[in-house]
PDB file of C-alpha atoms in Angstrom:
ATOM      1  CA  UNK T  19      45.705 -84.617-154.126  1.00 48.00           C
ATOM      2  CA  UNK T  20      46.316 -84.170-157.829  1.00 49.00           C
ATOM      3  CA  UNK T  21      49.874 -84.958-159.159  1.00 49.00           C
ATOM      4  CA  UNK T  22      51.153 -82.066-161.383  1.00 50.00           C
ATOM      5  CA  UNK T  23      51.407 -82.936-164.926  1.00 50.00           C
ATOM      6  CA  UNK T  24      54.754 -81.837-166.711  1.00 49.00           C
ATOM      7  CA  UNK T  25      54.631 -80.433-170.120  1.00 48.00           C
ATOM      8  CA  UNK T  26      57.893 -80.102-172.069  1.00 47.00           C
ATOM      9  CA  UNK T  27      58.210 -77.848-174.807  1.00 47.00           C
ATOM     10  CA  UNK T  28      60.222 -78.179-177.977  1.00 46.00           C
ATOM     11  CA  UNK T  29      62.569 -75.338-177.305  1.00 46.00           C
ATOM     12  CA  UNK T  30      63.494 -76.347-173.931  1.00 44.00           C
ATOM     13  CA  UNK T  31      64.434 -80.195-175.263  1.00 44.00           C
ATOM     14  CA  UNK T  32      66.528 -78.377-177.975  1.00 45.00           C
ATOM     15  CA  UNK T  33      68.634 -75.971-175.650  1.00 46.00           C
ATOM     16  CA  UNK T  34      68.760 -78.065-172.687  1.00 48.00           C
ATOM     17  CA  UNK T  35      66.834 -75.826-170.675  1.00 47.00           C
ATOM     18  CA  UNK T  36      64.879 -77.044-167.570  1.00 48.00           C
ATOM     19  CA  UNK T  37      61.399 -78.119-169.120  1.00 50.00           C
ATOM     20  CA  UNK T  38      58.600 -75.571-168.263  1.00 51.00           C
ATOM     21  CA  UNK T  39      55.527 -76.888-166.233  1.00 50.00           C
ATOM     22  CA  UNK T  40      52.102 -75.972-165.990  1.00 51.00           C
ATOM     23  CA  UNK T  41      50.104 -77.114-163.164  1.00 52.00           C
ATOM     24  CA  UNK T  42      47.378 -79.503-163.724  1.00 50.00           C
ATOM     25  CA  UNK T  43      43.824 -78.160-162.891  1.00 50.00           C
ATOM     26  CA  UNK T  44      41.256 -80.501-161.578  1.00 53.00           C
ATOM     27  CA  UNK T  45      37.994 -80.417-163.627  1.00 52.00           C
ATOM     28  CA  UNK T  46      34.913 -79.236-161.748  1.00 54.00           C
ATOM     29  CA  UNK T  47      32.739 -82.010-160.478  1.00 53.00           C
ATOM     30  CA  UNK T  48      29.865 -83.045-162.281  1.00 49.00           C
ATOM     31  CA  UNK T  49      26.599 -81.293-161.857  1.00 50.00           C
ATOM     32  CA  UNK T  50      24.306 -83.358-159.618  1.00 47.00           C
ATOM     33  CA  UNK T  51      20.356 -82.840-159.184  1.00 48.00           C
ATOM     34  CA  UNK T  52      20.005 -80.244-156.298  1.00 50.00           C
ATOM     35  CA  UNK T  53      17.587 -81.014-153.508  1.00 51.00           C
ATOM     36  CA  UNK T  54      14.272 -79.190-153.489  1.00 53.00           C
ATOM     37  CA  UNK T  55      14.770 -75.860-151.630  1.00 51.00           C
ATOM     38  CA  UNK T  56      12.400 -75.198-149.000  1.00 56.00           C
ATOM     39  CA  UNK T  57       9.935 -72.221-149.800  1.00 57.00           C
ATOM     40  CA  UNK T  58      10.153 -69.316-147.804  1.00 60.00           C
ATOM     41  CA  UNK T  59       6.676 -68.609-145.722  1.00 62.00           C
ATOM     42  CA  UNK T  60       4.430 -66.912-148.169  1.00 74.00           C
ATOM     43  CA  UNK T  61       2.503 -63.741-147.403  1.00 77.00           C
ATOM     44  CA  UNK T  62      -0.818 -65.820-146.458  1.00 82.00           C
ATOM     45  CA  UNK T  63       1.245 -68.009-144.066  1.00 81.00           C
ATOM     46  CA  UNK T  64       2.822 -65.150-142.408  1.00 82.00           C
ATOM     47  CA  UNK T  65      -0.466 -63.449-141.928  1.00 81.00           C
ATOM     48  CA  UNK T  66      -2.024 -66.751-140.492  1.00 81.00           C
ATOM     49  CA  UNK T  67       0.953 -67.119-138.170  1.00 75.00           C
ATOM     50  CA  UNK T  68       0.661 -63.430-137.237  1.00 74.00           C
ATOM     51  CA  UNK T  69      -3.270 -64.331-135.897  1.00 75.00           C
ATOM     52  CA  UNK T  70      -5.045 -62.775-138.834  1.00 76.00           C
ATOM     53  CA  UNK T  71      -8.359 -64.497-140.111  1.00 81.00           C
ATOM     54  CA  UNK T  72      -7.628 -65.580-143.794  1.00 83.00           C
ATOM     55  CA  UNK T  73     -10.845 -67.302-145.624  1.00 86.00           C
ATOM     56  CA  UNK T  74     -10.065 -70.887-146.521  1.00 90.00           C
ATOM     57  CA  UNK T  75     -10.122 -72.076-150.341  1.00 94.00           C
ATOM     58  CA  UNK T  76     -13.119 -74.425-150.552  1.00 94.00           C
ATOM     59  CA  UNK T  77     -13.554 -75.664-153.901  1.00 96.00           C
ATOM     60  CA  UNK T  78     -17.158 -75.792-155.497  1.00 94.00           C
ATOM     61  CA  UNK T  79     -16.978 -79.724-155.600  1.00 94.00           C
ATOM     62  CA  UNK T  80     -17.139 -79.945-151.920  1.00 94.00           C
ATOM     63  CA  UNK T  81     -20.204 -78.012-151.733  1.00 92.00           C
ATOM     64  CA  UNK T  82     -21.761 -80.361-154.375  1.00 93.00           C
ATOM     65  CA  UNK T  83     -21.470 -83.461-152.411  1.00 93.00           C
ATOM     66  CA  UNK T  84     -23.953 -84.541-149.905  1.00 95.00           C
ATOM     67  CA  UNK T  85     -22.694 -83.747-146.435  1.00 96.00           C
ATOM     68  CA  UNK T  86     -23.378 -85.954-143.259  1.00 97.00           C
ATOM     69  CA  UNK T  87     -21.220 -83.922-140.998  1.00 98.00           C
ATOM     70  CA  UNK T  88     -21.053 -80.362-140.912  1.00 98.00           C
ATOM     71  CA  UNK T  89     -18.705 -77.880-138.903  1.00 98.00           C
ATOM     72  CA  UNK T  90     -19.431 -74.149-138.795  1.00 98.00           C
ATOM     73  CA  UNK T  91     -16.877 -71.628-137.286  1.00 97.00           C
ATOM     74  CA  UNK T  92     -15.694 -74.253-134.856  1.00 98.00           C
ATOM     75  CA  UNK T  93     -12.796 -73.185-132.566  1.00 98.00           C
ATOM     76  CA  UNK T  94     -11.124 -74.987-129.547  1.00 98.00           C
ATOM     77  CA  UNK T  95      -8.761 -73.867-126.861  1.00 98.00           C
ATOM     78  CA  UNK T  96      -6.379 -75.800-124.209  1.00 96.00           C
ATOM     79  CA  UNK T  97      -6.877 -73.460-121.449  1.00 95.00           C
ATOM     80  CA  UNK T  98      -5.874 -69.992-122.731  1.00 94.00           C
ATOM     81  CA  UNK T  99      -4.168 -71.487-125.763  1.00 96.00           C
ATOM     82  CA  UNK T 100      -6.374 -71.741-128.957  1.00 96.00           C
ATOM     83  CA  UNK T 101      -5.385 -74.353-131.162  1.00 96.00           C
ATOM     84  CA  UNK T 102      -8.462 -74.337-133.708  1.00 97.00           C
ATOM     85  CA  UNK T 103      -9.511 -71.356-135.427  1.00 96.00           C
ATOM     86  CA  UNK T 104     -13.075 -70.730-136.960  1.00 96.00           C
ATOM     87  CA  UNK T 105     -13.167 -73.978-139.015  1.00 98.00           C
ATOM     88  CA  UNK T 106     -15.930 -74.337-141.239  1.00 97.00           C
ATOM     89  CA  UNK T 107     -16.195 -77.363-143.552  1.00 98.00           C
ATOM     90  CA  UNK T 108     -18.781 -80.183-144.497  1.00 98.00           C
ATOM     91  CA  UNK T 109     -17.556 -83.936-144.815  1.00 98.00           C
ATOM     92  CA  UNK T 110     -19.399 -86.044-147.641  1.00 97.00           C
ATOM     93  CA  UNK T 111     -21.618 -88.931-146.916  1.00 97.00           C
ATOM     94  CA  UNK T 112     -19.858 -92.235-147.950  1.00 96.00           C
ATOM     95  CA  UNK T 113     -16.603 -90.952-149.066  1.00 97.00           C
ATOM     96  CA  UNK T 114     -13.193 -90.932-147.725  1.00 97.00           C
ATOM     97  CA  UNK T 115     -12.074 -87.342-146.674  1.00 98.00           C
ATOM     98  CA  UNK T 116      -8.208 -86.746-145.872  1.00 98.00           C
ATOM     99  CA  UNK T 117      -6.904 -84.150-143.246  1.00 98.00           C
ATOM    100  CA  UNK T 118      -3.395 -83.259-144.061  1.00 98.00           C
ATOM    101  CA  UNK T 119      -1.011 -80.456-142.663  1.00 96.00           C
ATOM    102  CA  UNK T 120       2.136 -80.074-141.039  1.00 94.00           C
ATOM    103  CA  UNK T 121       2.766 -81.594-137.411  1.00 93.00           C
ATOM    104  CA  UNK T 122       0.924 -79.705-134.842  1.00 93.00           C
ATOM    105  CA  UNK T 123      -1.376 -77.988-137.385  1.00 95.00           C
ATOM    106  CA  UNK T 124      -4.487 -79.297-135.246  1.00 96.00           C
ATOM    107  CA  UNK T 125      -5.754 -82.447-137.517  1.00 97.00           C
ATOM    108  CA  UNK T 126      -5.850 -84.794-134.819  1.00 97.00           C
ATOM    109  CA  UNK T 127      -7.506 -82.199-132.304  1.00 97.00           C
ATOM    110  CA  UNK T 128     -10.295 -81.682-134.865  1.00 98.00           C
ATOM    111  CA  UNK T 129     -10.942 -85.456-135.612  1.00 98.00           C
ATOM    112  CA  UNK T 130     -11.307 -85.962-131.941  1.00 97.00           C
ATOM    113  CA  UNK T 131     -13.515 -83.059-131.478  1.00 98.00           C
ATOM    114  CA  UNK T 132     -15.788 -84.985-133.849  1.00 98.00           C
ATOM    115  CA  UNK T 133     -16.855 -87.628-131.276  1.00 96.00           C
ATOM    116  CA  UNK T 134     -15.971 -85.341-128.367  1.00 96.00           C
ATOM    117  CA  UNK T 135     -12.967 -87.074-127.272  1.00 95.00           C
ATOM    118  CA  UNK T 136     -11.191 -83.908-126.288  1.00 95.00           C
ATOM    119  CA  UNK T 137     -14.226 -83.732-123.315  1.00 93.00           C
ATOM    120  CA  UNK T 138     -11.898 -85.789-121.553  1.00 91.00           C
ATOM    121  CA  UNK T 139      -9.515 -82.970-121.141  1.00 93.00           C
ATOM    122  CA  UNK T 140     -10.579 -80.542-118.456  1.00 92.00           C
ATOM    123  CA  UNK T 141      -9.060 -77.444-119.778  1.00 94.00           C
ATOM    124  CA  UNK T 142     -10.753 -77.880-123.466  1.00 96.00           C
ATOM    125  CA  UNK T 143     -13.409 -75.436-124.388  1.00 96.00           C
ATOM    126  CA  UNK T 144     -15.156 -75.096-127.752  1.00 97.00           C
ATOM    127  CA  UNK T 145     -17.192 -72.619-129.498  1.00 97.00           C
ATOM    128  CA  UNK T 146     -19.079 -72.782-132.968  1.00 97.00           C
ATOM    129  CA  UNK T 147     -21.375 -75.894-134.099  1.00 97.00           C
ATOM    130  CA  UNK T 148     -20.682 -79.238-135.248  1.00 98.00           C
ATOM    131  CA  UNK T 149     -23.802 -81.490-136.611  1.00 98.00           C
ATOM    132  CA  UNK T 150     -24.188 -85.137-137.511  1.00 98.00           C
ATOM    133  CA  UNK T 151     -26.988 -85.826-139.864  1.00 95.00           C
ATOM    134  CA  UNK T 152     -28.241 -82.198-138.897  1.00 95.00           C
ATOM    135  CA  UNK T 153     -28.088 -83.256-135.026  1.00 96.00           C
ATOM    136  CA  UNK T 154     -25.973 -80.841-132.869  1.00 97.00           C
ATOM    137  CA  UNK T 155     -23.131 -82.778-131.488  1.00 97.00           C
ATOM    138  CA  UNK T 156     -22.058 -80.122-128.614  1.00 97.00           C
ATOM    139  CA  UNK T 157     -25.711 -79.654-127.569  1.00 94.00           C
ATOM    140  CA  UNK T 158     -25.799 -80.076-123.559  1.00 91.00           C
ATOM    141  CA  UNK T 159     -28.255 -82.949-123.882  1.00 94.00           C
ATOM    142  CA  UNK T 160     -26.432 -85.109-126.424  1.00 95.00           C
ATOM    143  CA  UNK T 161     -25.686 -88.636-125.014  1.00 95.00           C
ATOM    144  CA  UNK T 162     -22.047 -88.597-125.723  1.00 94.00           C
ATOM    145  CA  UNK T 163     -21.975 -92.282-125.417  1.00 92.00           C
ATOM    146  CA  UNK T 164     -24.464 -92.883-128.026  1.00 93.00           C
ATOM    147  CA  UNK T 165     -22.479 -90.434-130.056  1.00 95.00           C
ATOM    148  CA  UNK T 166     -19.443 -92.330-129.891  1.00 93.00           C
ATOM    149  CA  UNK T 167     -21.400 -95.276-131.313  1.00 92.00           C
ATOM    150  CA  UNK T 168     -22.126 -93.512-134.286  1.00 95.00           C
ATOM    151  CA  UNK T 169     -18.640 -92.628-135.049  1.00 96.00           C
ATOM    152  CA  UNK T 170     -16.078 -95.403-134.399  1.00 94.00           C
ATOM    153  CA  UNK T 171     -12.656 -94.503-133.905  1.00 95.00           C
ATOM    154  CA  UNK T 172      -9.318 -96.138-134.762  1.00 96.00           C
ATOM    155  CA  UNK T 173      -5.931 -94.599-133.442  1.00 94.00           C
ATOM    156  CA  UNK T 174      -2.216 -94.341-134.623  1.00 92.00           C
ATOM    157  CA  UNK T 175      -1.271 -97.664-132.976  1.00 92.00           C
ATOM    158  CA  UNK T 176      -3.271-100.773-132.906  1.00 94.00           C
ATOM    159  CA  UNK T 177      -4.866-101.245-129.075  1.00 95.00           C
ATOM    160  CA  UNK T 178      -6.512-104.797-129.195  1.00 96.00           C
ATOM    161  CA  UNK T 179      -7.970-105.743-125.925  1.00 96.00           C
ATOM    162  CA  UNK T 180      -6.138-108.849-123.912  1.00 97.00           C
ATOM    163  CA  UNK T 181      -8.721-111.250-125.018  1.00 98.00           C
ATOM    164  CA  UNK T 182      -9.792-113.412-127.743  1.00 98.00           C
ATOM    165  CA  UNK T 183     -10.248-112.134-131.376  1.00 98.00           C
ATOM    166  CA  UNK T 184     -13.982-112.914-130.910  1.00 98.00           C
ATOM    167  CA  UNK T 185     -14.534-110.914-127.789  1.00 98.00           C
ATOM    168  CA  UNK T 186     -12.555-107.833-129.093  1.00 98.00           C
ATOM    169  CA  UNK T 187     -14.940-107.443-132.060  1.00 98.00           C
ATOM    170  CA  UNK T 188     -18.134-108.117-130.031  1.00 97.00           C
ATOM    171  CA  UNK T 189     -16.987-105.880-127.213  1.00 96.00           C
ATOM    172  CA  UNK T 190     -18.984-102.917-128.166  1.00 94.00           C
ATOM    173  CA  UNK T 191     -22.111-105.075-128.357  1.00 95.00           C
ATOM    174  CA  UNK T 192     -21.612-106.824-125.125  1.00 95.00           C
ATOM    175  CA  UNK T 193     -21.413-103.681-123.197  1.00 91.00           C
ATOM    176  CA  UNK T 194     -24.676-102.697-124.975  1.00 90.00           C
ATOM    177  CA  UNK T 195     -26.155-105.628-123.170  1.00 93.00           C
ATOM    178  CA  UNK T 196     -26.291-108.156-126.112  1.00 93.00           C
ATOM    179  CA  UNK T 197     -26.115-111.421-125.077  1.00 94.00           C
ATOM    180  CA  UNK T 198     -27.713-113.795-127.821  1.00 96.00           C
ATOM    181  CA  UNK T 199     -25.020-115.928-129.245  1.00 95.00           C
ATOM    182  CA  UNK T 200     -26.147-116.238-132.758  1.00 96.00           C
ATOM    183  CA  UNK T 201     -26.472-112.233-132.938  1.00 96.00           C
ATOM    184  CA  UNK T 202     -22.795-111.944-131.394  1.00 97.00           C
ATOM    185  CA  UNK T 203     -21.636-114.594-134.196  1.00 97.00           C
ATOM    186  CA  UNK T 204     -23.028-112.869-137.172  1.00 97.00           C
ATOM    187  CA  UNK T 205     -21.929-109.334-135.940  1.00 97.00           C
ATOM    188  CA  UNK T 206     -18.299-110.823-135.682  1.00 98.00           C
ATOM    189  CA  UNK T 207     -18.200-112.473-138.865  1.00 97.00           C
ATOM    190  CA  UNK T 208     -20.029-109.586-140.591  1.00 96.00           C
ATOM    191  CA  UNK T 209     -17.348-106.916-139.060  1.00 96.00           C
ATOM    192  CA  UNK T 210     -14.298-109.272-139.606  1.00 97.00           C
ATOM    193  CA  UNK T 211     -15.315-109.382-143.557  1.00 95.00           C
ATOM    194  CA  UNK T 212     -15.938-105.916-143.693  1.00 93.00           C
ATOM    195  CA  UNK T 213     -12.258-105.398-142.391  1.00 94.00           C
ATOM    196  CA  UNK T 214     -10.793-107.853-144.786  1.00 93.00           C
ATOM    197  CA  UNK T 215      -9.882-110.267-141.795  1.00 96.00           C
ATOM    198  CA  UNK T 216     -12.343-112.936-141.792  1.00 97.00           C
ATOM    199  CA  UNK T 217     -10.362-115.265-143.969  1.00 95.00           C
ATOM    200  CA  UNK T 218      -7.198-114.766-141.930  1.00 95.00           C
ATOM    201  CA  UNK T 219      -8.492-115.622-138.578  1.00 97.00           C
ATOM    202  CA  UNK T 220     -11.797-117.508-139.031  1.00 97.00           C
ATOM    203  CA  UNK T 221     -10.144-120.558-137.577  1.00 96.00           C
ATOM    204  CA  UNK T 222      -8.409-118.982-134.587  1.00 96.00           C
ATOM    205  CA  UNK T 223     -11.304-116.644-133.079  1.00 98.00           C
ATOM    206  CA  UNK T 224     -10.531-118.122-129.790  1.00 97.00           C
ATOM    207  CA  UNK T 225      -7.140-117.254-130.005  1.00 97.00           C
ATOM    208  CA  UNK T 226      -5.592-113.934-127.978  1.00 98.00           C
ATOM    209  CA  UNK T 227      -5.854-111.025-130.257  1.00 98.00           C
ATOM    210  CA  UNK T 228      -2.322-110.095-128.901  1.00 97.00           C
ATOM    211  CA  UNK T 229      -0.887-112.668-131.044  1.00 96.00           C
ATOM    212  CA  UNK T 230      -1.820-111.177-134.451  1.00 97.00           C
ATOM    213  CA  UNK T 231       0.667-109.299-136.345  1.00 95.00           C
ATOM    214  CA  UNK T 232       0.467-105.623-136.334  1.00 94.00           C
ATOM    215  CA  UNK T 233      -1.392-105.024-139.477  1.00 94.00           C
ATOM    216  CA  UNK T 234      -3.945-107.943-138.335  1.00 96.00           C
ATOM    217  CA  UNK T 235      -4.235-105.982-135.029  1.00 96.00           C
ATOM    218  CA  UNK T 236      -5.169-102.702-136.690  1.00 95.00           C
ATOM    219  CA  UNK T 237      -7.744-104.326-139.147  1.00 96.00           C
ATOM    220  CA  UNK T 238      -9.102-105.931-135.819  1.00 97.00           C
ATOM    221  CA  UNK T 239      -9.488-102.639-134.208  1.00 97.00           C
ATOM    222  CA  UNK T 240     -11.330-101.431-137.300  1.00 96.00           C
ATOM    223  CA  UNK T 241     -13.673-104.550-137.283  1.00 97.00           C
ATOM    224  CA  UNK T 242     -14.221-103.699-133.546  1.00 97.00           C
ATOM    225  CA  UNK T 243     -15.187-100.018-134.693  1.00 96.00           C
ATOM    226  CA  UNK T 244     -17.558-101.299-137.108  1.00 95.00           C
ATOM    227  CA  UNK T 245     -19.110-103.768-135.438  1.00 95.00           C
ATOM    228  CA  UNK T 246     -21.631-101.112-133.598  1.00 91.00           C
ATOM    229  CA  UNK T 247     -22.528-100.148-137.283  1.00 93.00           C
ATOM    230  CA  UNK T 248     -21.357 -96.334-136.896  1.00 95.00           C
ATOM    231  CA  UNK T 249     -22.029 -93.843-139.665  1.00 96.00           C
ATOM    232  CA  UNK T 250     -18.772 -92.529-139.626  1.00 97.00           C
ATOM    233  CA  UNK T 251     -15.142 -93.906-139.175  1.00 97.00           C
ATOM    234  CA  UNK T 252     -12.396 -91.805-137.587  1.00 98.00           C
ATOM    235  CA  UNK T 253      -9.150 -93.018-138.431  1.00 97.00           C
ATOM    236  CA  UNK T 254      -6.067 -91.015-136.672  1.00 97.00           C
ATOM    237  CA  UNK T 255      -2.940 -92.154-138.725  1.00 94.00           C
ATOM    238  CA  UNK T 256      -4.180 -95.553-138.847  1.00 94.00           C
ATOM    239  CA  UNK T 257      -0.903 -96.669-140.762  1.00 93.00           C
ATOM    240  CA  UNK T 258       1.834 -94.758-139.032  1.00 90.00           C
ATOM    241  CA  UNK T 259       3.262 -97.838-137.242  1.00 86.00           C
ATOM    242  CA  UNK T 260       2.840-100.509-140.022  1.00 90.00           C
ATOM    243  CA  UNK T 261       4.904-101.782-142.768  1.00 90.00           C
ATOM    244  CA  UNK T 262       4.164-100.941-146.448  1.00 92.00           C
ATOM    245  CA  UNK T 263       2.373-104.319-147.202  1.00 91.00           C
ATOM    246  CA  UNK T 264       0.076-103.736-144.110  1.00 90.00           C
ATOM    247  CA  UNK T 265      -0.556-100.288-145.119  1.00 92.00           C
ATOM    248  CA  UNK T 266      -1.682-101.432-148.609  1.00 92.00           C
ATOM    249  CA  UNK T 267      -4.117-103.792-147.217  1.00 91.00           C
ATOM    250  CA  UNK T 268      -5.594-100.723-144.993  1.00 92.00           C
ATOM    251  CA  UNK T 269      -5.877 -98.403-148.076  1.00 93.00           C
ATOM    252  CA  UNK T 270      -7.504-101.275-150.075  1.00 92.00           C
ATOM    253  CA  UNK T 271     -10.115-101.671-147.093  1.00 92.00           C
ATOM    254  CA  UNK T 272     -10.704 -97.799-147.253  1.00 92.00           C
ATOM    255  CA  UNK T 273     -11.784 -98.151-150.838  1.00 90.00           C
ATOM    256  CA  UNK T 274     -14.103-101.248-150.171  1.00 91.00           C
ATOM    257  CA  UNK T 275     -15.711 -99.407-147.365  1.00 91.00           C
ATOM    258  CA  UNK T 276     -16.691 -96.487-149.529  1.00 90.00           C
ATOM    259  CA  UNK T 277     -20.458 -96.040-149.787  1.00 91.00           C
ATOM    260  CA  UNK T 278     -21.215 -98.038-146.536  1.00 92.00           C
ATOM    261  CA  UNK T 279     -19.357 -95.698-144.379  1.00 95.00           C
ATOM    262  CA  UNK T 280     -17.966 -92.184-144.241  1.00 97.00           C
ATOM    263  CA  UNK T 281     -14.362 -92.278-143.406  1.00 97.00           C
ATOM    264  CA  UNK T 282     -12.386 -89.458-142.094  1.00 98.00           C
ATOM    265  CA  UNK T 283      -8.617 -89.949-142.314  1.00 98.00           C
ATOM    266  CA  UNK T 284      -5.732 -87.981-140.616  1.00 98.00           C
ATOM    267  CA  UNK T 285      -2.340 -88.920-142.518  1.00 96.00           C
ATOM    268  CA  UNK T 286       0.974 -87.358-142.750  1.00 93.00           C
ATOM    269  CA  UNK T 287       1.347 -89.495-145.929  1.00 93.00           C
ATOM    270  CA  UNK T 288       0.893 -87.357-149.185  1.00 94.00           C
ATOM    271  CA  UNK T 289       0.823 -90.609-151.249  1.00 93.00           C
ATOM    272  CA  UNK T 290      -1.672 -92.159-149.119  1.00 95.00           C
ATOM    273  CA  UNK T 291      -4.047 -89.191-149.074  1.00 96.00           C
ATOM    274  CA  UNK T 292      -3.602 -89.204-152.905  1.00 96.00           C
ATOM    275  CA  UNK T 293      -4.626 -92.816-153.122  1.00 95.00           C
ATOM    276  CA  UNK T 294      -7.192 -93.492-150.543  1.00 95.00           C
ATOM    277  CA  UNK T 295      -9.476 -90.474-150.470  1.00 97.00           C
ATOM    278  CA  UNK T 296     -12.008 -88.715-152.426  1.00 97.00           C
ATOM    279  CA  UNK T 297     -11.522 -85.283-150.694  1.00 98.00           C
ATOM    280  CA  UNK T 298      -8.599 -83.838-149.142  1.00 98.00           C
ATOM    281  CA  UNK T 299      -8.418 -80.739-146.600  1.00 98.00           C
ATOM    282  CA  UNK T 300      -5.064 -79.074-145.821  1.00 98.00           C
ATOM    283  CA  UNK T 301      -4.624 -77.325-142.335  1.00 97.00           C
ATOM    284  CA  UNK T 302      -2.053 -75.127-141.158  1.00 95.00           C
ATOM    285  CA  UNK T 303      -1.403 -73.258-137.699  1.00 94.00           C
ATOM    286  CA  UNK T 304      -5.135 -74.685-136.610  1.00 96.00           C
ATOM    287  CA  UNK T 305      -6.837 -73.132-139.597  1.00 96.00           C
ATOM    288  CA  UNK T 306      -8.256 -74.797-142.782  1.00 97.00           C
ATOM    289  CA  UNK T 307      -6.166 -73.760-145.681  1.00 96.00           C
ATOM    290  CA  UNK T 308      -7.734 -75.279-148.746  1.00 97.00           C
ATOM    291  CA  UNK T 309     -10.316 -77.935-149.196  1.00 98.00           C
ATOM    292  CA  UNK T 310     -11.417 -79.821-152.465  1.00 97.00           C
ATOM    293  CA  UNK T 311     -11.521 -83.101-154.352  1.00 98.00           C
ATOM    294  CA  UNK T 312      -8.264 -84.819-153.848  1.00 98.00           C
ATOM    295  CA  UNK T 313      -7.534 -84.960-157.579  1.00 96.00           C
ATOM    296  CA  UNK T 314      -7.719 -81.370-157.939  1.00 96.00           C
ATOM    297  CA  UNK T 315      -5.910 -80.476-154.715  1.00 96.00           C
ATOM    298  CA  UNK T 316      -2.570 -82.484-155.727  1.00 96.00           C
ATOM    299  CA  UNK T 317      -2.568 -81.722-159.360  1.00 95.00           C
ATOM    300  CA  UNK T 318      -4.262 -78.262-159.575  1.00 94.00           C
ATOM    301  CA  UNK T 319      -4.509 -76.728-156.122  1.00 96.00           C
ATOM    302  CA  UNK T 320      -5.985 -72.809-156.080  1.00 96.00           C
ATOM    303  CA  UNK T 321      -3.226 -71.914-153.415  1.00 95.00           C
ATOM    304  CA  UNK T 322       0.493 -71.859-153.935  1.00 94.00           C
ATOM    305  CA  UNK T 323       0.820 -72.857-150.625  1.00 93.00           C
ATOM    306  CA  UNK T 324      -1.122 -75.912-151.207  1.00 95.00           C
ATOM    307  CA  UNK T 325       1.111 -76.777-154.242  1.00 93.00           C
ATOM    308  CA  UNK T 326       4.259 -76.052-152.123  1.00 92.00           C
ATOM    309  CA  UNK T 327       2.934 -78.357-149.292  1.00 94.00           C
ATOM    310  CA  UNK T 328       2.012 -81.392-151.519  1.00 93.00           C
ATOM    311  CA  UNK T 329       5.279 -81.029-153.506  1.00 90.00           C
ATOM    312  CA  UNK T 330       7.481 -81.059-150.174  1.00 86.00           C
ATOM    313  CA  UNK T 331       8.591 -77.522-150.076  1.00 80.00           C
ATOM    314  CA  UNK T 332       7.378 -76.693-146.643  1.00 73.00           C
ATOM    315  CA  UNK T 333       5.962 -78.611-143.659  1.00 61.00           C
TER     316      UNK T 333
END
């Protein structure tokens, strides 16, 4: 509580009159920086939420890249609930493309649709087309196991098998019937080198993979995905459970893989998308909102909604 400050006037001192007092007024608190105010839903987002079909904003740069995977008017339902709406987008060959957007916007569902992992859910149905190197993915005659060999996948949490480091890496080859020891050893070293893990584990390949650190386990899972020499790597938030140092190693690895592999990365980390990807697509409520070169999307987006999202004003 503030203590009143007494001010004595000259006249009161001379005449013996009780001194006048004026209350002390506390100064206003110093101004502090205000937190970012969440943006109100825009007209576009409200229309999307109401089910209106709004065309995505796809930058010209996307069409200039050579695609390896194409999606056309793709929709997906879980039972009666539609979760993906008429998505059309290409993915550039030999580049890293990031999928960003609020939780529940359909990023992981779209990613899992690319190698048909959603087929394992009985209630799922789809419409539209996806093609890998101009070959239909959802044609009834497609060998789904062969398809998944062409698109390796790494999940949010490391999931090494309870076996040796060596056996983890060569597991995809063994289930294909490979028994030649020299070919298995060659594939193991090649894959671990590609995952930037060879120097760390080359002297303990017979050790249980579960003894590795979290970051090492995730790179091991990446090496296992690489072992079958896929055309595309699908990464579903691969760094969400890792510390910053391990995350940095994964991001460096993505740059090393550029050219040799096409990488499609789901992430909630805006800084990671900006650092690690060549192209970025923003999704919202099961729809594609904007898609372009990462540098353009983060510094000069076409849509106000994209700017609001990447600056933290919604999502």
